[in-house]
Coordinates of C-alpha atoms in Angstrom, one line a residue:
Chain A
X258 CA 24.4 -7.0 -18.8
X259 CA 26.0 -4.9 -21.6
X260 CA 24.5 -7.2 -24.2
X261 CA 21.1 -6.7 -22.6
X262 CA 21.5 -3.0 -22.9
X263 CA 22.4 -3.1 -26.5
X264 CA 19.4 -5.2 -27.2
X265 CA 17.2 -2.5 -25.6
X266 CA 18.7 0.2 -27.8
X267 CA 18.2 -1.9 -30.9
X268 CA 14.6 -2.5 -30.0
X269 CA 14.0 1.2 -29.2
X270 CA 15.5 2.5 -32.3
X271 CA 14.0 0.1 -34.7
X272 CA 15.4 0.9 -38.2
X273 CA 18.9 1.7 -37.1
X274 CA 19.9 -1.2 -34.8
X275 CA 22.9 -0.6 -32.6
X276 CA 23.9 2.7 -34.1
X277 CA 22.3 5.2 -31.6
X278 CA 23.5 4.8 -28.0
X279 CA 20.1 5.8 -26.7
X280 CA 16.9 7.5 -27.7
X281 CA 16.6 11.2 -28.0
X282 CA 13.4 12.8 -26.8
X283 CA 12.0 16.2 -27.8
X284 CA 9.3 17.9 -25.8
X285 CA 7.7 20.8 -27.5
X286 CA 4.7 23.2 -27.2
X287 CA 4.2 22.1 -23.6
X288 CA 1.4 24.0 -21.9
X289 CA 0.2 23.2 -18.5
X290 CA -1.8 24.9 -15.8
X291 CA -3.0 24.1 -12.4
X292 CA -6.1 25.8 -11.0
X293 CA -5.8 28.6 -13.6
X294 CA -2.1 29.2 -12.9
X295 CA 0.1 28.6 -15.9
X296 CA 3.1 26.6 -15.0
X297 CA 4.3 26.1 -18.6
X298 CA 3.5 28.0 -21.8
X299 CA 4.9 26.7 -25.0
X300 CA 7.9 25.2 -23.2
X301 CA 10.4 23.0 -25.1
X302 CA 13.1 20.7 -23.9
X303 CA 15.4 18.3 -25.7
X304 CA 16.9 15.2 -24.1
X305 CA 19.9 14.2 -26.2
X306 CA 20.3 10.5 -27.0
X307 CA 22.5 8.7 -24.5
X308 CA 23.1 11.8 -22.5
X309 CA 22.1 13.0 -19.1
X310 CA 20.1 16.2 -19.0
X311 CA 19.9 17.7 -15.5
X312 CA 17.0 20.0 -14.6
X313 CA 17.6 22.5 -11.7
X314 CA 15.3 25.1 -10.3
X315 CA 13.7 26.5 -7.2
X316 CA 11.0 24.4 -5.6
X317 CA 7.5 24.9 -6.9
X318 CA 8.7 25.9 -10.4
X319 CA 7.5 22.7 -11.9
X320 CA 10.5 20.5 -12.3
X321 CA 8.8 17.4 -11.2
X322 CA 5.7 18.3 -13.2
X323 CA 7.8 18.6 -16.3
X324 CA 9.2 15.2 -15.7
X325 CA 5.8 13.7 -15.1
X326 CA 4.6 15.3 -18.2
X327 CA 7.3 13.6 -20.2
X328 CA 6.6 10.3 -18.4
X329 CA 3.0 10.6 -19.6
X330 CA 1.7 10.8 -16.0
X331 CA 0.1 14.3 -16.5
X332 CA -3.0 13.7 -18.4
X333 CA -6.2 15.7 -18.7
X334 CA -7.6 19.0 -19.9
X335 CA -5.0 21.0 -18.1
X336 CA -2.1 19.8 -20.2
X337 CA -1.1 20.0 -23.8
X338 CA 2.3 18.8 -25.1
X339 CA 4.1 17.0 -27.9
X340 CA 6.6 14.4 -27.0
X341 CA 8.5 12.9 -29.9
X342 CA 11.4 10.5 -30.0
X343 CA 14.3 10.6 -32.5
X344 CA 12.8 7.6 -34.4
X345 CA 9.5 9.4 -34.7
X346 CA 7.7 7.0 -32.4
X347 CA 6.0 7.7 -29.1
X348 CA 7.8 7.6 -25.8
X349 CA 5.1 5.6 -24.0
X350 CA 6.3 2.2 -23.0
X351 CA 10.0 3.1 -23.5
X352 CA 10.6 5.0 -20.3
X353 CA 11.5 4.0 -16.8
X354 CA 10.7 6.3 -13.8
X355 CA 12.6 6.6 -10.6
X356 CA 10.6 8.6 -8.2
X357 CA 11.6 11.0 -5.5
X358 CA 9.8 9.3 -2.7
X359 CA 10.4 5.7 -1.9
X360 CA 8.1 3.9 -4.3
X361 CA 9.0 0.3 -3.5
X362 CA 6.1 -2.0 -2.6
X363 CA 6.4 -2.6 1.2
X364 CA 5.1 -6.2 1.0
X365 CA 7.5 -7.4 -1.7
X366 CA 11.1 -8.5 -1.2
X367 CA 13.8 -6.5 -2.9
X368 CA 13.9 -9.2 -5.6
X369 CA 10.2 -9.0 -6.2
X370 CA 10.3 -5.3 -6.3
X371 CA 12.9 -5.3 -9.0
X372 CA 11.1 -7.9 -11.0
X373 CA 7.7 -6.1 -10.6
X374 CA 7.6 -4.8 -14.2
X375 CA 7.9 -8.4 -15.6
X376 CA 5.2 -9.6 -13.2
X377 CA 2.8 -6.8 -14.1
X378 CA 3.3 -7.4 -17.8
X379 CA 2.8 -11.1 -17.4
X380 CA 6.3 -12.0 -18.6
X381 CA 7.9 -15.2 -17.6
X382 CA 9.0 -14.9 -14.0
X383 CA 11.9 -17.2 -13.7
X384 CA 14.3 -15.4 -16.1
X385 CA 13.1 -12.1 -14.8
X386 CA 13.9 -13.0 -11.2
X387 CA 17.3 -14.2 -12.3
X388 CA 18.0 -10.9 -14.0
X389 CA 16.6 -9.0 -11.1
X390 CA 19.1 -10.8 -8.8
X391 CA 22.0 -9.8 -11.0
X392 CA 20.7 -6.2 -11.1
X393 CA 20.6 -6.2 -7.3
X394 CA 24.1 -7.6 -7.2
X395 CA 25.2 -4.7 -9.5
X396 CA 23.9 -2.2 -7.0
X397 CA 25.7 -4.0 -4.2
X398 CA 22.6 -5.7 -2.7
X399 CA 23.3 -9.2 -3.8
X400 CA 23.0 -10.4 -0.2
X401 CA 19.7 -8.6 0.6
X402 CA 17.5 -10.2 -2.2
X403 CA 14.8 -11.4 0.1
X404 CA 14.6 -8.5 2.5
X405 CA 11.5 -6.4 2.4
X406 CA 12.0 -2.6 2.0
X407 CA 11.2 -2.1 5.7
X408 CA 14.4 -3.8 6.6
X409 CA 16.6 -1.8 4.3
X410 CA 18.1 1.7 4.9
X411 CA 17.0 4.7 2.9
X412 CA 20.1 4.4 0.7
X413 CA 19.6 0.7 0.1
X414 CA 15.9 1.3 -0.8
X415 CA 16.9 3.9 -3.4
X416 CA 19.5 1.4 -4.8
X417 CA 16.7 -1.2 -5.1
X418 CA 14.6 1.5 -6.9
X419 CA 17.6 2.1 -9.2
X420 CA 17.9 -1.6 -9.9
X421 CA 14.3 -1.7 -10.8
X422 CA 14.6 1.2 -13.2
X423 CA 17.5 -0.5 -14.8
X424 CA 15.7 -3.8 -14.9
X425 CA 13.0 -2.3 -17.0
X426 CA 15.7 -1.9 -19.7
X427 CA 14.2 1.2 -21.2
X428 CA 16.2 3.6 -23.4
X429 CA 15.0 6.6 -21.5
X430 CA 15.1 7.0 -17.7
X431 CA 13.4 9.8 -15.8
X432 CA 14.7 10.5 -12.3
X433 CA 12.9 12.8 -9.9
X434 CA 15.2 13.9 -7.1
X435 CA 16.2 10.3 -6.6
X436 CA 18.8 11.0 -3.9
X437 CA 17.3 14.0 -2.1
X438 CA 16.4 12.1 1.1
X439 CA 19.9 10.6 1.6
X440 CA 22.8 11.9 3.6
X441 CA 25.7 13.5 1.7
X442 CA 28.1 10.6 1.5
X443 CA 25.5 8.1 0.6
X444 CA 24.3 10.5 -2.1
X445 CA 27.8 10.8 -3.5
X446 CA 28.3 7.1 -3.6
X447 CA 24.9 6.6 -5.3
X448 CA 25.7 9.3 -7.9
X449 CA 28.8 7.4 -8.8
X450 CA 26.9 4.1 -9.1
X451 CA 24.1 5.7 -11.1
X452 CA 26.5 7.4 -13.6
X453 CA 28.3 4.1 -14.1
X454 CA 25.1 2.0 -14.6
X455 CA 23.2 4.5 -16.7
X456 CA 26.0 5.1 -19.3
X457 CA 24.5 5.1 -22.8
X458 CA 21.0 5.8 -21.7
X459 CA 19.0 9.0 -22.2
X460 CA 18.4 10.4 -18.7
X461 CA 16.4 13.3 -17.3
X462 CA 17.6 14.1 -13.8
X463 CA 15.4 16.5 -11.8
X464 CA 17.3 17.8 -8.8
X465 CA 17.6 20.7 -6.4
X466 CA 21.3 20.0 -5.8
X467 CA 23.6 22.0 -8.1
X468 CA 26.5 19.7 -7.2
X469 CA 24.5 16.7 -8.2
X470 CA 23.6 18.3 -11.5
X471 CA 27.3 19.1 -12.2
X472 CA 28.5 15.6 -11.3
X473 CA 26.0 13.8 -13.4
X474 CA 24.7 16.1 -16.1
X475 CA 25.9 16.4 -19.7
X476 CA 23.6 19.4 -20.1
X477 CA 22.3 21.4 -17.2
X478 CA 19.1 23.5 -17.5
X479 CA 17.8 25.9 -14.9
X480 CA 14.0 26.2 -14.9
X481 CA 12.6 29.5 -13.5
X482 CA 9.8 31.9 -13.6
X483 CA 6.1 31.5 -14.1
X484 CA 5.2 30.3 -16.7
X485 CA 8.6 28.6 -16.6
X486 CA 11.5 29.3 -18.9
X487 CA 14.6 27.2 -19.5
X488 CA 18.0 28.7 -19.6
X489 CA 20.5 27.8 -22.3
X490 CA 22.1 24.6 -21.0
X491 CA 25.4 24.6 -19.1
X492 CA 27.6 21.8 -20.5
X493 CA 30.4 20.9 -18.0
X494 CA 33.5 19.3 -19.6
X495 CA 34.4 15.6 -19.0
X496 CA 32.4 12.5 -18.5
X497 CA 30.2 11.9 -15.5
X498 CA 30.5 11.1 -12.7
X499 CA 32.7 14.2 -12.2
X500 CA 34.8 14.4 -9.0
X501 CA 32.9 16.2 -6.3
X502 CA 36.1 17.9 -5.1
X503 CA 37.3 19.2 -8.5
X504 CA 37.9 23.0 -8.1
X505 CA 36.6 23.6 -11.7
X506 CA 33.4 21.9 -10.8
X507 CA 33.1 24.0 -7.6
X508 CA 33.6 27.2 -9.6
X509 CA 30.7 26.2 -11.9
X510 CA 28.7 25.3 -8.9
X511 CA 29.1 28.9 -7.7
X512 CA 27.9 30.1 -11.2
X513 CA 24.9 27.8 -11.0
X514 CA 24.0 29.0 -7.5
X515 CA 24.1 32.5 -8.8
X516 CA 21.9 31.6 -11.7
X517 CA 19.4 29.8 -9.4
X518 CA 19.1 32.6 -6.8
X519 CA 19.5 35.5 -9.3
X520 CA 16.9 34.2 -11.7
X521 CA 14.7 33.6 -8.7
X522 CA 14.7 37.3 -7.8
X523 CA 14.3 38.3 -11.5
X524 CA 11.4 36.0 -11.8
X525 CA 9.7 37.3 -8.6
X526 CA 10.2 40.9 -9.8
X527 CA 8.6 40.5 -13.2
Chain B
X180 CA 6.1 -15.2 28.1
X181 CA 5.4 -11.7 29.3
X182 CA 2.1 -11.7 27.5
X183 CA 1.2 -15.0 29.2
X184 CA 1.9 -13.5 32.6
X185 CA -0.1 -10.4 31.7
X186 CA -3.0 -12.6 30.6
X187 CA -3.0 -14.7 33.8
X188 CA -2.9 -11.6 36.0
X189 CA -5.7 -9.9 34.0
X190 CA -8.0 -13.0 34.3
X191 CA -7.2 -13.4 38.0
X192 CA -7.9 -9.7 38.6
X193 CA -11.2 -9.9 36.8
X194 CA -12.2 -13.0 38.8
X195 CA -11.2 -11.2 42.0
X196 CA -13.4 -8.2 41.0
X197 CA -16.3 -10.5 40.2
X198 CA -15.9 -12.1 43.6
X199 CA -15.7 -8.7 45.3
X200 CA -18.9 -7.6 43.5
X201 CA -20.6 -10.8 44.7
X202 CA -19.6 -10.1 48.3
X203 CA -20.6 -6.4 48.2
X204 CA -23.9 -7.4 46.6
X205 CA -24.7 -9.4 49.8
X206 CA -24.0 -12.8 48.3
X207 CA -27.3 -12.9 46.6
X208 CA -26.7 -15.7 44.1
X209 CA -30.0 -15.2 42.3
X210 CA -28.7 -11.8 41.1
X211 CA -25.0 -12.4 40.7
X212 CA -23.5 -15.9 41.4
X213 CA -20.0 -16.2 42.6
X214 CA -17.2 -17.3 40.3
X215 CA -16.8 -20.6 42.3
X216 CA -20.5 -21.4 41.9
X217 CA -20.5 -20.6 38.2
X218 CA -17.5 -22.9 37.8
X219 CA -19.3 -25.7 39.7
X220 CA -22.4 -25.3 37.6
X221 CA -20.2 -25.3 34.4
X222 CA -18.7 -28.6 35.4
X223 CA -22.1 -30.2 36.5
X224 CA -23.8 -29.1 33.3
X225 CA -20.8 -29.6 31.1
X226 CA -22.6 -31.7 28.5
X227 CA -25.5 -29.2 28.1
X228 CA -23.0 -26.4 27.8
X229 CA -20.9 -28.1 25.2
X230 CA -24.0 -29.1 23.2
X231 CA -25.3 -25.5 23.0
X232 CA -21.8 -24.0 22.7
X233 CA -21.0 -26.0 19.6
X234 CA -24.2 -24.8 17.9
X235 CA -23.3 -21.1 18.6
X236 CA -19.6 -21.5 17.7
X237 CA -20.6 -23.1 14.5
X238 CA -23.0 -20.2 13.6
X239 CA -20.3 -17.7 14.4
X240 CA -17.6 -19.4 12.3
X241 CA -20.0 -20.0 9.4
X242 CA -21.1 -16.3 9.6
X243 CA -17.5 -15.1 9.7
X244 CA -16.6 -17.2 6.7
X245 CA -19.6 -16.2 4.7
X246 CA -19.5 -12.6 5.7
X247 CA -15.8 -12.2 4.9
X248 CA -16.1 -14.0 1.6
X249 CA -19.1 -11.8 0.5
X250 CA -17.5 -8.7 1.9
X251 CA -14.2 -9.3 0.0
X252 CA -16.0 -10.2 -3.2
X253 CA -18.3 -7.1 -3.1
X254 CA -15.3 -4.8 -2.5
X255 CA -13.5 -6.3 -5.4
X256 CA -16.6 -6.1 -7.6
X257 CA -17.2 -2.5 -6.6
X258 CA -13.7 -1.4 -7.3
X259 CA -13.4 -3.3 -10.6
X260 CA -16.5 -2.2 -12.4
X261 CA -17.5 1.4 -12.3
X262 CA -21.2 0.8 -13.1
X263 CA -21.4 -1.7 -10.2
X264 CA -19.9 1.0 -8.0
X265 CA -22.3 3.7 -9.2
X266 CA -25.4 1.6 -8.7
X267 CA -24.6 -0.5 -5.7
X268 CA -22.5 1.7 -3.4
X269 CA -25.3 4.0 -2.5
X270 CA -27.6 0.9 -1.9
X271 CA -24.9 -0.6 0.3
X272 CA -24.5 2.5 2.4
X273 CA -28.2 3.1 2.8
X274 CA -28.7 -0.6 3.7
X275 CA -26.5 0.0 6.7
X276 CA -29.0 2.5 8.1
X277 CA -31.3 -0.5 8.7
X278 CA -30.4 -1.9 12.1
X279 CA -29.5 -5.5 11.6
X280 CA -31.1 -6.5 15.0
X281 CA -34.5 -5.2 13.7
X282 CA -34.2 -7.7 10.9
X283 CA -33.7 -10.7 13.3
X284 CA -37.4 -11.5 13.7
X285 CA -37.8 -11.4 9.9
X286 CA -34.8 -13.6 9.3
X287 CA -36.2 -16.2 11.8
X288 CA -39.6 -16.0 10.1
X289 CA -38.1 -16.5 6.6
X290 CA -35.2 -18.9 7.4
X291 CA -36.7 -20.8 10.4
X292 CA -35.6 -21.6 13.9
X293 CA -32.5 -23.5 12.9
X294 CA -29.0 -22.7 11.9
X295 CA -29.7 -20.7 8.8
X296 CA -31.3 -17.6 10.4
X297 CA -28.4 -17.2 12.9
X298 CA -25.8 -17.7 10.2
X299 CA -27.6 -15.1 8.1
X300 CA -27.6 -12.7 11.1
X301 CA -23.9 -13.1 11.8
X302 CA -23.1 -12.8 8.1
X303 CA -25.0 -9.5 7.8
X304 CA -23.2 -8.1 10.8
X305 CA -19.8 -9.2 9.6
X306 CA -20.3 -8.3 5.9
X307 CA -20.3 -4.5 6.2
X308 CA -17.1 -3.8 8.2
X309 CA -15.2 -6.2 5.9
X310 CA -16.6 -4.8 2.7
X311 CA -16.2 -1.2 3.6
X312 CA -12.7 -1.5 5.1
X313 CA -11.5 -3.5 2.1
X314 CA -13.1 -1.2 -0.4
X315 CA -11.6 1.7 1.3
X316 CA -8.2 0.1 1.2
X317 CA -8.6 -0.8 -2.5
X318 CA -9.5 2.8 -3.4
X319 CA -6.6 4.4 -1.4
X320 CA -3.6 2.9 -3.1
X321 CA -0.6 5.1 -2.9
X322 CA -0.8 7.0 -6.3
X323 CA 3.0 6.7 -6.6
X324 CA 2.7 2.9 -6.8
X325 CA 0.0 3.1 -9.4
X326 CA 2.0 5.5 -11.5
X327 CA 5.0 3.2 -11.3
X328 CA 2.8 0.4 -12.5
X329 CA 1.4 2.5 -15.3
X330 CA 4.9 3.4 -16.5
X331 CA 5.7 -0.3 -16.4
X332 CA 2.7 -0.8 -18.8
X333 CA 0.6 -2.8 -16.3
X334 CA -2.9 -3.7 -17.4
X335 CA -5.8 -3.0 -15.1
X336 CA -6.1 -6.5 -13.8
X337 CA -2.4 -6.9 -13.1
X338 CA -2.5 -3.6 -11.3
X339 CA -5.4 -4.8 -9.2
X340 CA -3.9 -8.1 -8.5
X341 CA -0.3 -7.1 -7.7
X342 CA -0.5 -3.6 -6.5
X343 CA -4.0 -2.6 -5.2
X344 CA -4.9 -5.9 -3.6
X345 CA -1.8 -6.3 -1.5
X346 CA -1.9 -2.6 -0.7
X347 CA -5.4 -3.0 0.7
X348 CA -4.6 -6.0 2.9
X349 CA -3.8 -3.9 6.0
X350 CA -7.3 -2.3 5.7
X351 CA -8.9 -5.7 5.2
X352 CA -7.1 -6.8 8.4
X353 CA -8.6 -4.0 10.4
X354 CA -12.1 -4.7 9.0
X355 CA -11.7 -8.4 9.9
X356 CA -10.7 -7.5 13.5
X357 CA -13.8 -5.3 13.9
X358 CA -16.0 -8.0 12.3
X359 CA -14.6 -10.7 14.5
X360 CA -15.4 -8.6 17.6
X361 CA -19.0 -8.2 16.6
X362 CA -19.6 -11.7 15.1
X363 CA -20.9 -13.4 18.3
X364 CA -23.5 -10.6 18.7
X365 CA -25.2 -11.7 15.4
X366 CA -25.5 -15.3 16.4
X367 CA -26.7 -14.6 20.0
X368 CA -29.3 -12.0 19.0
X369 CA -30.6 -14.5 16.4
X370 CA -30.9 -17.1 19.1
X371 CA -32.7 -14.8 21.4
X372 CA -35.4 -14.1 18.8
X373 CA -36.1 -17.7 18.1
X374 CA -34.2 -20.9 18.3
X375 CA -34.1 -24.4 19.8
X376 CA -30.4 -24.6 20.6
X377 CA -27.3 -22.4 21.2
X378 CA -25.8 -20.4 24.0
X379 CA -28.2 -17.6 23.5
X380 CA -31.1 -20.0 23.8
X381 CA -29.6 -21.5 26.9
X382 CA -29.1 -18.1 28.5
X383 CA -32.7 -17.1 27.8
X384 CA -34.0 -20.3 29.3
X385 CA -31.7 -20.3 32.3
X386 CA -32.8 -16.7 33.0
X387 CA -36.5 -17.7 32.8
X388 CA -35.9 -20.5 35.3
X389 CA -33.8 -18.4 37.6
X390 CA -30.7 -20.5 36.9
X391 CA -28.5 -17.4 36.9
X392 CA -25.3 -19.5 37.5
X393 CA -26.0 -21.5 34.3
X394 CA -26.6 -18.3 32.5
X395 CA -23.2 -17.0 33.7
X396 CA -21.6 -20.3 32.7
X397 CA -23.1 -19.9 29.2
X398 CA -21.9 -16.3 29.1
X399 CA -18.4 -17.4 30.1
X400 CA -18.4 -20.0 27.3
X401 CA -19.3 -17.3 24.8
X402 CA -16.7 -14.8 26.2
X403 CA -13.9 -17.4 26.1
X404 CA -14.7 -18.3 22.6
X405 CA -14.9 -14.7 21.5
X406 CA -11.5 -14.0 22.9
X407 CA -9.9 -17.1 21.4
X408 CA -11.5 -16.3 18.0
X409 CA -10.3 -12.7 18.1
X410 CA -6.8 -13.8 19.0
X411 CA -6.7 -16.4 16.2
X412 CA -8.0 -13.9 13.6
X413 CA -5.6 -11.3 14.8
X414 CA -2.7 -13.7 14.5
X415 CA -3.9 -14.7 11.0
X416 CA -4.1 -11.1 10.0
X417 CA -0.6 -10.4 11.3
X418 CA 0.7 -13.3 9.2
X419 CA -1.2 -11.8 6.2
X420 CA 0.5 -8.4 6.5
X421 CA 4.0 -9.1 7.9
X422 CA 5.4 -5.9 6.4
X423 CA 3.3 -3.8 8.6
X424 CA 5.3 -4.5 11.8
X425 CA 8.5 -3.7 10.0
X426 CA 7.4 -0.3 8.9
X427 CA 5.6 0.5 12.1
X428 CA 8.9 0.4 14.1

């Protein structure tokens, strides 16, 4: 598993094998409008290599859109942006996407869902399914390989989706409110699991939950206003996952909540 | 088990209603024969019934097979090639404005009194619900699944084969159910227009000779087959989309 990850990094970084722990991504000059409303104007965001960047903000500000823009899913005349990786190459093909909504295929077993990428790209299925099984074991679903999503709980389904994102073995992972539909305790547990499994990858985590951002983020940005601005990042000390009951964390949460609500008013006033 | 009981009760109830209608109608067998008399005739004329029934059943099954195959193939072609879609979709839609029954005499003229004209009729009737339902399903794939596939670097064909096609199976199943329900109509109308065998032919002749009981027996043979066929297709469709029941709960 660890070996597999190092392999991915080496492939992603080309000229400097095994030196960089991830792949840094820089978004710049991002401009996007929907129906004449400018969501972003000349926005820039840096995802540091091997780190988790959390993106907070009120709903409707464009967090998910920003993530989709980086994923290459916003295409057309309404969008203009430059996405560059540290190695100068494009990001396309080197990113995995974990969606907000349950995106598992309802007709496929957990195993086939995790191995979907290999099947879609026409890669050999036998090794892929073997690896998928071990990924599912990693997220604690080793005994549910052949269950279809309809038989799994919401938390289990999101764990399958997480296993699928990991299975893709991409250096960059984009997560769009991956745990927002789960109850509090399940969410905490999945945050721990995610932090453990995603160590060393470049992650963009879009969330509306300040606690989640503080537990998982190395750098936390607040997105606000229209067109949207990014605050200077908050960088909580210590390595994720940070304990949810740490008083220092809770103090920062209060600060983040102030930023979120305060900026919201400022944005509305201007 | 419960379903079996319900089925038996339903059939018994319908037979009782039939008998009641017969009695209220003044027991005029030349208008409405009793269930007993129909059953007696069915046994007496069993060989005739089987002979004609097999012809009609064959037409329906062939039409169902052909209509489904053509419908599925057209939907796949329409969704795969944009030029095909731009040129053929309007034609397909407009063609549905022509009532298929109005074509029956033409089909008999062109294809003769035999099997071919009836199979063509049934095929035409079955084709459209299958093609339109499946096409609709193929065009309404959850965008999230397609985006996931795109991020996974899926090619167009892989996306069609592994995402859009299975996603469209529930829609195909509904189309198949509708098609199965109307399939017998095509065959029987074809037989009415011109034929030398089949249940529709038998009904027409029995009617002309005032053998209303034989006509009812033929009708019953058609109805029983239609129900059995529908049940079989329904079961097949459920087996095709097993995940539907799980998510419906």
